[in-house]
Short mmCIF file of C-alpha atoms (C1' of nucleotides) in Angstrom, two decimals:
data_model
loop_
_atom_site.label_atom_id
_atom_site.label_comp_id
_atom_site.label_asym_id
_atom_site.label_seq_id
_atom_site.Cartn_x
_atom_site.Cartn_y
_atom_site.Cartn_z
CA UNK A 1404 85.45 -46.66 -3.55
CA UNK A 1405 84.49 -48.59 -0.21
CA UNK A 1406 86.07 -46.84 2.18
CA UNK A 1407 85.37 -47.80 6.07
CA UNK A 1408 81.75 -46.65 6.40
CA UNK A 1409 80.85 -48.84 3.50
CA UNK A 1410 83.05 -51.90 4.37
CA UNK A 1411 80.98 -51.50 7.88
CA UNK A 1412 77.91 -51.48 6.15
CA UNK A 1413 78.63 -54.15 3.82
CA UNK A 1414 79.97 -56.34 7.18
CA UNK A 1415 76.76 -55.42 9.21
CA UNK A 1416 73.95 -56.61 6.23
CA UNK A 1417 75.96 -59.75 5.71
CA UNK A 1418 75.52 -60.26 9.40
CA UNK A 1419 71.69 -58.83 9.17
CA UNK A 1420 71.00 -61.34 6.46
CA UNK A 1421 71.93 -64.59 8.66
CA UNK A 1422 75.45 -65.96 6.74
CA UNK A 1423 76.81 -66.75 10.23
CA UNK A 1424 75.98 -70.06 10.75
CA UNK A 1425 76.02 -71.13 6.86
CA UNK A 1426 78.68 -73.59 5.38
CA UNK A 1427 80.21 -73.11 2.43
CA UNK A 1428 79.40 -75.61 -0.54
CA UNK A 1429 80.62 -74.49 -3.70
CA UNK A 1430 83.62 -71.85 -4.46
CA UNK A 1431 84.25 -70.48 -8.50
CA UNK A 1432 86.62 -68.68 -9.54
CA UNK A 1433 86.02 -66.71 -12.30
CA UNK A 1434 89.40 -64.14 -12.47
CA UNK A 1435 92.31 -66.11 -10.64
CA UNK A 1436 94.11 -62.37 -9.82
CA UNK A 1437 91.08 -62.03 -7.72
CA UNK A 1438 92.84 -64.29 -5.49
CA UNK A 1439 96.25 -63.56 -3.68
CA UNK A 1440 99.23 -65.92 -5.32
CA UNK A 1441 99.94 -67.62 -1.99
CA UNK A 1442 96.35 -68.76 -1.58
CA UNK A 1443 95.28 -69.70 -4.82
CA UNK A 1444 96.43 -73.17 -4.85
CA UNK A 1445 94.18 -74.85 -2.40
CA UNK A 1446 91.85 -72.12 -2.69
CA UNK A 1447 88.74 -74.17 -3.31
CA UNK A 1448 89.77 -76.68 -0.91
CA UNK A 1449 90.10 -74.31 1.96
CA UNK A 1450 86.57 -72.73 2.09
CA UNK A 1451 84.75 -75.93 0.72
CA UNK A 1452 82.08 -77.58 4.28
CA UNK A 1453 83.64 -75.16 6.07
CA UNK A 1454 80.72 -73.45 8.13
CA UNK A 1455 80.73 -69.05 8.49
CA UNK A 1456 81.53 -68.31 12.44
CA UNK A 1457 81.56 -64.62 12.40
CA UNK A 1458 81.95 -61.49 9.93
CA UNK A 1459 83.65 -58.65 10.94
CA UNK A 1460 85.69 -55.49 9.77
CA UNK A 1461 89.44 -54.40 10.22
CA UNK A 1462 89.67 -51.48 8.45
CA UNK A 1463 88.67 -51.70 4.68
CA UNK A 1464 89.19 -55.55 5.25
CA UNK A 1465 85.87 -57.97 5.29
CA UNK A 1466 87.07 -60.58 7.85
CA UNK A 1467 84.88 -63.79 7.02
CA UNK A 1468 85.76 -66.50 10.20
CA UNK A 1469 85.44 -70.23 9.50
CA UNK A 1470 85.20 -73.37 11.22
CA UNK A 1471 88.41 -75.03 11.76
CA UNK A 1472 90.28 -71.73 12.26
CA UNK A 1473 90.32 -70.58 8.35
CA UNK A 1474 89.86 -67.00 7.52
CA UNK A 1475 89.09 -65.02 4.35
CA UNK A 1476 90.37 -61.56 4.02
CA UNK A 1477 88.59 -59.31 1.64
CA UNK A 1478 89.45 -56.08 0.03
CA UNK A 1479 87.18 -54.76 -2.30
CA UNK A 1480 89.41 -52.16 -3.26
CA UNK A 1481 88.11 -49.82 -6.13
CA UNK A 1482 84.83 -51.34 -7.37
CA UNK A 1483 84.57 -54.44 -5.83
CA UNK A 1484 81.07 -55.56 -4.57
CA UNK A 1485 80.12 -58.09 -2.77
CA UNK A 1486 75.80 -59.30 -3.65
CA UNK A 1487 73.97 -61.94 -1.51
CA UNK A 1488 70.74 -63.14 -3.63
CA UNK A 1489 69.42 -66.35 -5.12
CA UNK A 1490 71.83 -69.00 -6.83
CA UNK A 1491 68.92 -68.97 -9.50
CA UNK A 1492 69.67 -65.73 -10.77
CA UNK A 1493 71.86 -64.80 -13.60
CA UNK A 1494 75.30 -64.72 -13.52
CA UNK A 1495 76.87 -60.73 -13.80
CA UNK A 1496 79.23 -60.15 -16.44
CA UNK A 1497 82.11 -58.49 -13.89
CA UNK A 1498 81.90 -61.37 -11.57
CA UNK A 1499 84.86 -62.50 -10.62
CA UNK A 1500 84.37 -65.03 -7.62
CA UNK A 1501 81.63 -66.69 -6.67
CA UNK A 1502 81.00 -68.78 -2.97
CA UNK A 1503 78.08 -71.22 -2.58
CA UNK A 1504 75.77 -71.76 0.62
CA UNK A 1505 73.84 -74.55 2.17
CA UNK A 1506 71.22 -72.52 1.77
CA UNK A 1507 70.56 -71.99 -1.96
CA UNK A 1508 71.95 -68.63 -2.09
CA UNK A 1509 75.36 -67.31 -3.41
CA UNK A 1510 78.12 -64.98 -2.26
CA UNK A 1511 79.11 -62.97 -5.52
CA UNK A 1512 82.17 -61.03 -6.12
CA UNK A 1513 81.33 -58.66 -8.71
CA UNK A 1514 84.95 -56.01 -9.16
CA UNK A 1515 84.70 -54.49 -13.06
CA UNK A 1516 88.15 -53.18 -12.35
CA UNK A 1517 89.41 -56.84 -11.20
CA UNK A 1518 91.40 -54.79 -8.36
CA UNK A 1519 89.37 -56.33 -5.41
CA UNK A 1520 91.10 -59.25 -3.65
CA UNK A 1521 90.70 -62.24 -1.75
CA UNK A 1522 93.01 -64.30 0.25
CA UNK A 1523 93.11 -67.08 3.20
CA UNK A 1524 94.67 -66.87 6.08
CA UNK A 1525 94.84 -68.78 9.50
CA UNK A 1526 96.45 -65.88 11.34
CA UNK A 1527 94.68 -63.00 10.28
CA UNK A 1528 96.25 -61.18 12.41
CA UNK A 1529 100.01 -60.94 11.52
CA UNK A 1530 98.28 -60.70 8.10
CA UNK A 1531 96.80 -57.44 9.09
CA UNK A 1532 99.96 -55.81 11.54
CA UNK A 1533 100.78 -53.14 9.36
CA UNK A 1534 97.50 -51.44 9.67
CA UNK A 1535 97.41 -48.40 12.10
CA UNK A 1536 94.49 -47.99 14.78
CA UNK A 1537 90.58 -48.14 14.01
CA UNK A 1538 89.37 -44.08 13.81
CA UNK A 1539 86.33 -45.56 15.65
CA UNK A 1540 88.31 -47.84 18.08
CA UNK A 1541 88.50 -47.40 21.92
CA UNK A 1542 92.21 -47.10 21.82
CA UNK A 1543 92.27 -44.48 19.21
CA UNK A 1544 92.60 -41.14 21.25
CA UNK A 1545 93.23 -37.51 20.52
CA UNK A 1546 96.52 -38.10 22.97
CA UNK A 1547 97.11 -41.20 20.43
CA UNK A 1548 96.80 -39.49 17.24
CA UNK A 1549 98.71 -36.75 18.25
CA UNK A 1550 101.41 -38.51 19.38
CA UNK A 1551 101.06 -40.79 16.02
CA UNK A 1552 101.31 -37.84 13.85
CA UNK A 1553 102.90 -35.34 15.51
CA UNK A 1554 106.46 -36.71 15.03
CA UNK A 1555 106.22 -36.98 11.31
CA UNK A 1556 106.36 -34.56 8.98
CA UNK A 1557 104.44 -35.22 6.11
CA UNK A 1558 101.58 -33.30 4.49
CA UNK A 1559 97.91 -34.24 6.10
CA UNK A 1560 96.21 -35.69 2.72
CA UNK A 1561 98.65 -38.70 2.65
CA UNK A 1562 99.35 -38.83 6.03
CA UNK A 1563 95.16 -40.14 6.36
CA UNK A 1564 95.72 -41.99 3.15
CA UNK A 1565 98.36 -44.09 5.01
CA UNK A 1566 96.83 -47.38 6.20
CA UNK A 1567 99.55 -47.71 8.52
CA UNK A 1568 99.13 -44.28 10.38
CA UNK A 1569 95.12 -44.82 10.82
CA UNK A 1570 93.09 -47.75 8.76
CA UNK A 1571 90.05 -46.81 6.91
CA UNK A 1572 90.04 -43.54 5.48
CA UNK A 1573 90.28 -43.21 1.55
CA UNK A 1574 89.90 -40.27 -0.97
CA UNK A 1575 86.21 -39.56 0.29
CA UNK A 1576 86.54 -38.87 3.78
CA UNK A 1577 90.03 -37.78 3.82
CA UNK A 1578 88.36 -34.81 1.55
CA UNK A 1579 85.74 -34.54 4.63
CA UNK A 1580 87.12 -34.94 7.35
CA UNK A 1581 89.83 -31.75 6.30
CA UNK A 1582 87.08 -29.47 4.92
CA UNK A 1583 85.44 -30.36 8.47
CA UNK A 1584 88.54 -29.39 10.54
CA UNK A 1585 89.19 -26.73 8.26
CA UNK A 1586 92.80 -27.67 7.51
CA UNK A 1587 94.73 -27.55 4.20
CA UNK A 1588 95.38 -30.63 2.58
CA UNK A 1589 99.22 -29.52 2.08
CA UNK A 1590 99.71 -28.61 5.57
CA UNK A 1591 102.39 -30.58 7.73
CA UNK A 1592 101.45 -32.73 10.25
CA UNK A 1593 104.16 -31.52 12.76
CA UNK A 1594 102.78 -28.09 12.78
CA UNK A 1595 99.29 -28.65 13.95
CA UNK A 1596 98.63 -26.59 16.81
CA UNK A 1597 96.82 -28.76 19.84
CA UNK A 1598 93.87 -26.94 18.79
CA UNK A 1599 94.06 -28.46 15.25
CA UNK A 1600 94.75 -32.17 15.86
CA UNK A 1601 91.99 -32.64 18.19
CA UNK A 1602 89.90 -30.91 15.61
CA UNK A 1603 91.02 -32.90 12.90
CA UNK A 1604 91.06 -35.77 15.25
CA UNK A 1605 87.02 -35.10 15.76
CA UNK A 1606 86.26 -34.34 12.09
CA UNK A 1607 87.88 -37.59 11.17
CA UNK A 1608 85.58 -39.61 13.86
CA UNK A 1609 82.31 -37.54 13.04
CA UNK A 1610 82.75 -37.79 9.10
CA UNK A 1611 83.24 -41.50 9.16
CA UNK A 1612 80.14 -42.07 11.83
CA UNK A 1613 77.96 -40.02 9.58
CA UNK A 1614 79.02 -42.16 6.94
CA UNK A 1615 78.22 -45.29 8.48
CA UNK A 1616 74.72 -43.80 9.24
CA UNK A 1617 73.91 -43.01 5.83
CA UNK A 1618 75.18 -46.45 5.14
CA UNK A 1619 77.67 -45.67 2.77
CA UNK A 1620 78.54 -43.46 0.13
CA UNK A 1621 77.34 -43.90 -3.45
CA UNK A 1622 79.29 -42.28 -5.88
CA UNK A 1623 78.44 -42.00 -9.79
CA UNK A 1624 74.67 -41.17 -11.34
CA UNK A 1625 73.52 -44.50 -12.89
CA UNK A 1626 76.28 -46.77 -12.03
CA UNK A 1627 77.39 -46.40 -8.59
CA UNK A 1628 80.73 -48.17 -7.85
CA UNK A 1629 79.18 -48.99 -4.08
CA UNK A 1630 75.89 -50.90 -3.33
CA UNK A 1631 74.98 -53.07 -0.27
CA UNK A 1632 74.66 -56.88 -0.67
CA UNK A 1633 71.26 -56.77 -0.90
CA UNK A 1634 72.23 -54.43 -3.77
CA UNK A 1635 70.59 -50.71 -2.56
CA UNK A 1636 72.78 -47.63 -2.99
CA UNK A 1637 74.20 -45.85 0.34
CA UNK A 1638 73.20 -42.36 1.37
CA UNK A 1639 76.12 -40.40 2.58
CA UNK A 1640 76.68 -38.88 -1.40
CA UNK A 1641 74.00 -36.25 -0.59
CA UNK A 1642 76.03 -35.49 2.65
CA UNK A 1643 79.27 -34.94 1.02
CA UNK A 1644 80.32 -31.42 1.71
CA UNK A 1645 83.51 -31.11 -0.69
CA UNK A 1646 84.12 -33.99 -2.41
CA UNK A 1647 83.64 -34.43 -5.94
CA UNK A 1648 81.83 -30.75 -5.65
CA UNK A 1649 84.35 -28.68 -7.79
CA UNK A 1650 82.67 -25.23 -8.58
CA UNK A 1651 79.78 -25.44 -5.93
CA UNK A 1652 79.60 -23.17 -2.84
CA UNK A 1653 81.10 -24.39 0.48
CA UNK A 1654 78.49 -25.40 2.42
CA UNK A 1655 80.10 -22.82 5.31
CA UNK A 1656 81.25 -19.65 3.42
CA UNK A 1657 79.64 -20.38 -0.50
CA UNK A 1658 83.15 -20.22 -1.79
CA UNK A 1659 83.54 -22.27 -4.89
CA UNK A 1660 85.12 -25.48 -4.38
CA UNK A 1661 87.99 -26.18 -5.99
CA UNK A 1662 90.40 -29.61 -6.69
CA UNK A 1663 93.43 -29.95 -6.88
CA UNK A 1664 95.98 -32.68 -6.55
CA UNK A 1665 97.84 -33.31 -3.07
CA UNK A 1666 100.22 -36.46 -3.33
CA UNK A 1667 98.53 -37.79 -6.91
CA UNK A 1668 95.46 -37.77 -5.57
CA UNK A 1669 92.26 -35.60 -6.51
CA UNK A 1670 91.35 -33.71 -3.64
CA UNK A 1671 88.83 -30.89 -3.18
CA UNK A 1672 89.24 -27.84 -0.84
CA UNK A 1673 87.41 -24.62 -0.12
CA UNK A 1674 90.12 -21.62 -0.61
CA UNK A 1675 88.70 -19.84 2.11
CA UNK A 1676 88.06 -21.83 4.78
CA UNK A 1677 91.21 -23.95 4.45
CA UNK A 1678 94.33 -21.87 3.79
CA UNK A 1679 97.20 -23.07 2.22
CA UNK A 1680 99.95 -23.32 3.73
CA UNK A 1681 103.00 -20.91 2.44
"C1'" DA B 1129 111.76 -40.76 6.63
"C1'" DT B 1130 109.36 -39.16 2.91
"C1'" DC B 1131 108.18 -38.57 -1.89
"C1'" DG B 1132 107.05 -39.73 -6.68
"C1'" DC B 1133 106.05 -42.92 -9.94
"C1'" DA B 1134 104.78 -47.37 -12.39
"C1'" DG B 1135 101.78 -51.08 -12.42
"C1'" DC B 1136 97.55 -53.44 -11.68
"C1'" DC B 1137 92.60 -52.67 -14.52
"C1'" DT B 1138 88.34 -51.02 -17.16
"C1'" DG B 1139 84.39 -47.79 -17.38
"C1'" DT B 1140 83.66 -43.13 -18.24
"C1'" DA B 1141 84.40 -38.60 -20.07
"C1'" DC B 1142 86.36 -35.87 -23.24
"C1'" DG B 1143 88.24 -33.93 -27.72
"C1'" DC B 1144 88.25 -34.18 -32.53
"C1'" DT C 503 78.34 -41.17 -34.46
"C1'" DG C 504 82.69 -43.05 -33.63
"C1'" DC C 505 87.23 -43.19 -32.62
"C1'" DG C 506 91.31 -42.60 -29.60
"C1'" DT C 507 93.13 -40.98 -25.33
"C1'" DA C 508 93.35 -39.44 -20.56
"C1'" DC C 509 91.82 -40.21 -16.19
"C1'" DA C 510 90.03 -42.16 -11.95
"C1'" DG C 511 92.16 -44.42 -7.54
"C1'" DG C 512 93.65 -48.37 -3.20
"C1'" DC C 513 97.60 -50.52 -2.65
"C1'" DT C 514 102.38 -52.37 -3.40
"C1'" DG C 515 106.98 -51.98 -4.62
"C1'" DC C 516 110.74 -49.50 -6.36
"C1'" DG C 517 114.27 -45.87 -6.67
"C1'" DA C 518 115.44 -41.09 -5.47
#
DNA sequence: ATCGCAGCCTGTACGC
DNA sequence: TGCGTACAGGCTGCGA
């Protein structure tokens, strides 16, 4: 699942592989749920000779800038994949949207699970309000995400599952960045001691960075659910500490790892180092 | 305010 | 081997 590291990643090798500057010739649609009701009318329309200003990232969003003040939003969601190559080359059974350059190369949307999707926008920005503060932002602070969390009560897994709270983190690095603090899952964000929040407020910064380093994380032998454009795997999996690592030792004390489920999700822990809460 | 669940989807893993 | 079923999870929307 792209979570922020890999959504940077993604953003920078689009950048790294000169689409800025591009225009747009073609657009296909392949699966119209890939795009958002309200934009799928004049989909086509909207993106066709319009040239690529700028790519960027707010928070598992690809923000694509065109001429004329158009944006595309992006959310590749579970297994959606965005692959820059050749318009020559075959055409992959799970694509789902396709975007043509002046170039000779194509834009493909490849999302097996069809949850990925696409919409257009002019003001990206009330588009994107809901979303709480970048982890890797100037503005985000310890003194901010204390104050953020400190007057809710709900239990820590969700709480960095909520986009609204802080945008970016999903299962992986939620897993992470609590094994790294050494906090329960279950534990309630209004009892964190000082201590605690800037510690998970650290882990959360550090587990994310790492993750951007590696380039992403690549989940699944075989088939990974995350590649880059340019279609190589990330290398943050080896890095993982607890996730996905039921039964092995914890890196810090060798107790097994175990999952469990906080809030529906699957989440690992290490007994030891993270106590539960009574 | 917070929680739990259904729905969107299909590839994978599992039991028989 | 082949079948059916459960499960995975980001996000939204609903009711409790």
């Amino acid at each position: 699942m792209p979570e922020l590291p890999e959504v940077e990643t993604i953003v920078r090798e689009l950048r790294r592989r000169h689409m800025v500057g591009r225009r747009i010739t073609g657009v296909t649609v392949r699966w119209p749920g890939t795009v958002e009701s309200g934009s799928r009318a004049c989909f086509r329309q909207s993106l066709c000779d319009r040239k690529i200003t700028a790519i960027n990232r707010r928070a598992k969003y690809i923000v694509v800038s065109l001429s004329g003040g158009v944006f595309i939003l992006i959310h590749l969601r579970m297994t959606g994949r965005l692959c820059l190559e050749g318009a020559f080359k075959l055409i992959p059974p799970a694509e789902r949207l396709a975007v043509e350059l002046d170039d000779k190369r194509v834009l493909r949307f490849i999302d097996p699970r069809k949850f990925g999707r696409w919409m257009i926008t002019t003001d990206p920005e009330r588009e994107l309000a809901r979303l709480g503060p970048e982890p890797l932002g100037k503005d985000f602070t310890v003194a901010s995400f204390s104050a953020r969390i400190r007057g809710r009560r709900r239990q820590l897994k969700p709480l960095l599952l909520d986009q609204t709270i802080l945008a970016g983190i999903g299962n992986i690095y939620a897993d992470e960045a609590l094994w790294m603090a050494k906090l329960h899952p279950c534990r309630c964000s209004s009892g964190l001691t000082t201590q605690e929040t800037a510690a998970l407020y650290q882990a959360i910064r550090t587990v994310l960075r790492q993750g951007i380093q590696n380039r992403g994380t690549s989940l699944g032998q075989g088939k990974p659910n995350y590649k880059t454009p340019d279609g190589r795997q990330g290398g943050n999996q080896g890095k993982l500490k607890v996730f996905r690592r039921t039964g092995e030792p914890c890196p810090s004390c060798g107790t097994p790892i175990q999952r469990l489920v906080v809030g529906q999700r699957g989440t690992h822990v290490c007994p030891r180092c993270q106590i539960r809460p009574s």
